[in-house]
């Protein structure tokens, strides 16, 4: 008897909760170095959404290697939104699982990349090897730490930035390949992910320079002390565009489409841009950019679309099996 | 033929327990493994061969199987000594040491990898004197015997090189040897050695002719377990290997690399090669064990 009463109470309570103030849970599946960014952003968005609609929204975060996260979503992880390191990984959500439409990247402004970053150098205190630009990396005796571009989505940007520089300076694909081969000859440790590389450089004290995302480099300075390391900005680098998308199939099933879309739109708002900038991602918004101009120095930035004809092509030429990255080791 | 089938075992419950065994093994082992084969079957034979015989992949087989074998051999020897000491002697803190042996079982392998790395890297506690020593040793070998590529074979560094892989694989394999040897050693009656002594055997003869043959089957089992475990190890190795293509990339890393590029078939193709190779090797080791039992127990 008691049990039945309790049960009916529970059912009634559940129904009541569903009927009145909605409490929504979103899952944001992201990659490793956005953890701090989304902790800040989720709090801001929850507040904004509560004020706007009266609904409580809780955002759960999942972080891991960008490719592994995309695979998890394809394999059934119920992500409402995917905020990954490169467009290729969101493309995989279309190619493998058909979870997003083919033209997902056109749905939001700026290639669906609300914040950007670039590739810079992290060097040791006083820059003892005098590293100023990409050319200094291929000098004999300089050791470089960078993750394996085949296992780390983020590290593909590192490789492409170096390639873009060499292509511009030396003028031909063959010369660029030579340059890249020399560069990776100076890499004694190819970690499988970006955080692993940072650990190798910072804690194991291996390497004269780490090629790193700008936001990761800033985090390393913040974490381990600006007196131990310095950031060197090369003359040319690549515009790294971490892309975001609603996962259509999941939000349609869960009925969270509206809030998931609003969540991503909010990344483009003044507050969202400000939060990105505070977490060392370059904002898109001109006003916020101007405010943080001192943090993010100007440099020549190439884009993946102009210089490489998009991710699919870059992936095939450089990182597929037998691609350029494999060739430089097999020579 | 009919008589063989109809002959019933005296022990009841054979049908039921065999049924359980088969269902359990299927769910836990056979079905997941066959998934790898089924996925690979979608590839053409030519694609399969190209994938599994690419130079980087072939180099990784040599590294994985070679270093695993070496690590298992070293574990068989030193693990044997550890088991001997733990069973045969009583000393203060023996229980502690005994418990320590199990740690590699329990520790997350990534932690093991990072810990070993912190220890053996050039700025680590052990590495800051052992690493230069190793580098010097390799350089001296290269000077004496210049026609062998010592730095290429041995690796000029401890951490972030081949020796690092060896250290990680030795670490995770140790408990397998110790734990398989211990019960056998404990069962071994001291009377056997006393009898050998009264019959005029010296210590060396007692060791090699009486004790060792008794231990050999267990030693081979422990060796096989450590070897099998090392072949599949990923977590600890990637942190300490340096992961240089053709030089210190292990096969499981290449499987992850393929997955990272959404090349599921390529990944399972390599996995199938590893599975088949491991199965054949384990089968051979099992036969060896059987042979050793027969050879010594005439």
mmCIF file with all atom_site columns, C-alpha atoms in Angstrom, chain A residues 144-149 151 184-193 196-197 200 204 206 325 329, chain B residues 56 63 67 113-114 116-117 121 155-166 168 234-250 253 257:
data_model
loop_
_atom_site.group_PDB
_atom_site.id
_atom_site.type_symbol
_atom_site.label_atom_id
_atom_site.label_alt_id
_atom_site.label_comp_id
_atom_site.label_asym_id
_atom_site.label_entity_id
_atom_site.label_seq_id
_atom_site.pdbx_PDB_ins_code
_atom_site.Cartn_x
_atom_site.Cartn_y
_atom_site.Cartn_z
_atom_site.occupancy
_atom_site.B_iso_or_equiv
_atom_site.pdbx_formal_charge
_atom_site.auth_seq_id
_atom_site.auth_comp_id
_atom_site.auth_asym_id
_atom_site.auth_atom_id
_atom_site.pdbx_PDB_model_num
ATOM 1  C CA . UNK A 1 144 ? 60.657 21.134 -31.527 1.00 0.00 ? 144 UNK A CA 1
ATOM 2  C CA . UNK A 1 145 ? 57.719 19.651 -29.667 1.00 0.00 ? 145 UNK A CA 1
ATOM 3  C CA . UNK A 1 146 ? 54.465 19.235 -31.581 1.00 0.00 ? 146 UNK A CA 1
ATOM 4  C CA . UNK A 1 147 ? 51.874 16.459 -31.530 1.00 0.00 ? 147 UNK A CA 1
ATOM 5  C CA . UNK A 1 148 ? 51.397 13.967 -34.335 1.00 0.00 ? 148 UNK A CA 1
ATOM 6  C CA . UNK A 1 149 ? 49.043 15.571 -36.882 1.00 0.00 ? 149 UNK A CA 1
ATOM 7  C CA . UNK A 1 151 ? 46.374 11.560 -34.159 1.00 0.00 ? 151 UNK A CA 1
ATOM 8  C CA . UNK A 1 184 ? 59.728 17.265 -38.388 1.00 0.00 ? 184 UNK A CA 1
ATOM 9  C CA . UNK A 1 185 ? 63.293 15.954 -38.364 1.00 0.00 ? 185 UNK A CA 1
ATOM 10 C CA . UNK A 1 186 ? 63.780 18.307 -35.430 1.00 0.00 ? 186 UNK A CA 1
ATOM 11 C CA . UNK A 1 187 ? 60.837 16.828 -33.525 1.00 0.00 ? 187 UNK A CA 1
ATOM 12 C CA . UNK A 1 188 ? 62.093 14.218 -31.028 1.00 0.00 ? 188 UNK A CA 1
ATOM 13 C CA . UNK A 1 189 ? 58.698 13.431 -29.495 1.00 0.00 ? 189 UNK A CA 1
ATOM 14 C CA . UNK A 1 190 ? 55.432 13.167 -31.411 1.00 0.00 ? 190 UNK A CA 1
ATOM 15 C CA . UNK A 1 191 ? 52.813 13.077 -28.678 1.00 0.00 ? 191 UNK A CA 1
ATOM 16 C CA . UNK A 1 192 ? 49.382 11.833 -29.583 1.00 0.00 ? 192 UNK A CA 1
ATOM 17 C CA . UNK A 1 193 ? 47.584 14.951 -28.326 1.00 0.00 ? 193 UNK A CA 1
ATOM 18 C CA . UNK A 1 196 ? 50.593 15.629 -23.948 1.00 0.00 ? 196 UNK A CA 1
ATOM 19 C CA . UNK A 1 197 ? 52.876 17.865 -25.980 1.00 0.00 ? 197 UNK A CA 1
ATOM 20 C CA . UNK A 1 200 ? 56.469 17.121 -22.612 1.00 0.00 ? 200 UNK A CA 1
ATOM 21 C CA . UNK A 1 204 ? 59.874 17.059 -19.074 1.00 0.00 ? 204 UNK A CA 1
ATOM 22 C CA . UNK A 1 206 ? 62.210 18.557 -23.793 1.00 0.00 ? 206 UNK A CA 1
ATOM 23 C CA . UNK A 1 325 ? 53.126 13.670 -43.840 1.00 0.00 ? 325 UNK A CA 1
ATOM 24 C CA . UNK A 1 329 ? 59.157 10.009 -42.936 1.00 0.00 ? 329 UNK A CA 1
ATOM 25 C CA . UNK B 2 56  ? 55.073 2.204  -41.081 1.00 0.00 ? 56  UNK B CA 1
ATOM 26 C CA . UNK B 2 63  ? 58.724 -2.858 -32.598 1.00 0.00 ? 63  UNK B CA 1
ATOM 27 C CA . UNK B 2 67  ? 60.098 -5.279 -27.556 1.00 0.00 ? 67  UNK B CA 1
ATOM 28 C CA . UNK B 2 113 ? 53.328 5.842  -18.494 1.00 0.00 ? 113 UNK B CA 1
ATOM 29 C CA . UNK B 2 114 ? 53.448 9.364  -17.114 1.00 0.00 ? 114 UNK B CA 1
ATOM 30 C CA . UNK B 2 116 ? 57.835 6.270  -15.813 1.00 0.00 ? 116 UNK B CA 1
ATOM 31 C CA . UNK B 2 117 ? 58.306 9.238  -18.091 1.00 0.00 ? 117 UNK B CA 1
ATOM 32 C CA . UNK B 2 121 ? 63.267 11.555 -18.752 1.00 0.00 ? 121 UNK B CA 1
ATOM 33 C CA . UNK B 2 155 ? 67.614 4.403  -29.408 1.00 0.00 ? 155 UNK B CA 1
ATOM 34 C CA . UNK B 2 156 ? 69.940 7.045  -27.986 1.00 0.00 ? 156 UNK B CA 1
ATOM 35 C CA . UNK B 2 157 ? 67.568 8.085  -25.198 1.00 0.00 ? 157 UNK B CA 1
ATOM 36 C CA . UNK B 2 158 ? 65.776 6.295  -22.357 1.00 0.00 ? 158 UNK B CA 1
ATOM 37 C CA . UNK B 2 159 ? 62.421 8.037  -22.240 1.00 0.00 ? 159 UNK B CA 1
ATOM 38 C CA . UNK B 2 160 ? 60.808 9.039  -25.538 1.00 0.00 ? 160 UNK B CA 1
ATOM 39 C CA . UNK B 2 161 ? 62.540 6.246  -27.360 1.00 0.00 ? 161 UNK B CA 1
ATOM 40 C CA . UNK B 2 162 ? 62.673 2.463  -27.643 1.00 0.00 ? 162 UNK B CA 1
ATOM 41 C CA . UNK B 2 163 ? 64.062 1.891  -24.129 1.00 0.00 ? 163 UNK B CA 1
ATOM 42 C CA . UNK B 2 164 ? 61.001 3.751  -22.849 1.00 0.00 ? 164 UNK B CA 1
ATOM 43 C CA . UNK B 2 165 ? 58.708 1.267  -24.559 1.00 0.00 ? 165 UNK B CA 1
ATOM 44 C CA . UNK B 2 166 ? 60.711 -1.543 -23.020 1.00 0.00 ? 166 UNK B CA 1
ATOM 45 C CA . UNK B 2 168 ? 56.680 0.417  -19.815 1.00 0.00 ? 168 UNK B CA 1
ATOM 46 C CA . UNK B 2 234 ? 48.697 1.194  -25.384 1.00 0.00 ? 234 UNK B CA 1
ATOM 47 C CA . UNK B 2 235 ? 48.046 3.589  -22.504 1.00 0.00 ? 235 UNK B CA 1
ATOM 48 C CA . UNK B 2 236 ? 51.429 3.588  -20.829 1.00 0.00 ? 236 UNK B CA 1
ATOM 49 C CA . UNK B 2 237 ? 53.539 3.275  -23.962 1.00 0.00 ? 237 UNK B CA 1
ATOM 50 C CA . UNK B 2 238 ? 52.270 6.277  -25.914 1.00 0.00 ? 238 UNK B CA 1
ATOM 51 C CA . UNK B 2 239 ? 53.425 8.614  -23.187 1.00 0.00 ? 239 UNK B CA 1
ATOM 52 C CA . UNK B 2 240 ? 56.977 7.357  -23.057 1.00 0.00 ? 240 UNK B CA 1
ATOM 53 C CA . UNK B 2 241 ? 57.646 6.113  -26.597 1.00 0.00 ? 241 UNK B CA 1
ATOM 54 C CA . UNK B 2 242 ? 58.232 9.417  -28.395 1.00 0.00 ? 242 UNK B CA 1
ATOM 55 C CA . UNK B 2 243 ? 56.064 7.884  -31.159 1.00 0.00 ? 243 UNK B CA 1
ATOM 56 C CA . UNK B 2 244 ? 58.540 8.465  -33.975 1.00 0.00 ? 244 UNK B CA 1
ATOM 57 C CA . UNK B 2 245 ? 57.260 6.942  -37.228 1.00 0.00 ? 245 UNK B CA 1
ATOM 58 C CA . UNK B 2 246 ? 59.258 3.833  -38.233 1.00 0.00 ? 246 UNK B CA 1
ATOM 59 C CA . UNK B 2 247 ? 61.302 4.016  -35.042 1.00 0.00 ? 247 UNK B CA 1
ATOM 60 C CA . UNK B 2 248 ? 59.122 3.960  -31.937 1.00 0.00 ? 248 UNK B CA 1
ATOM 61 C CA . UNK B 2 249 ? 55.531 3.696  -33.056 1.00 0.00 ? 249 UNK B CA 1
ATOM 62 C CA . UNK B 2 250 ? 53.699 0.704  -31.625 1.00 0.00 ? 250 UNK B CA 1
ATOM 63 C CA . UNK B 2 253 ? 49.027 3.570  -31.821 1.00 0.00 ? 253 UNK B CA 1
ATOM 64 C CA . UNK B 2 257 ? 45.780 6.820  -35.848 1.00 0.00 ? 257 UNK B CA 1
#
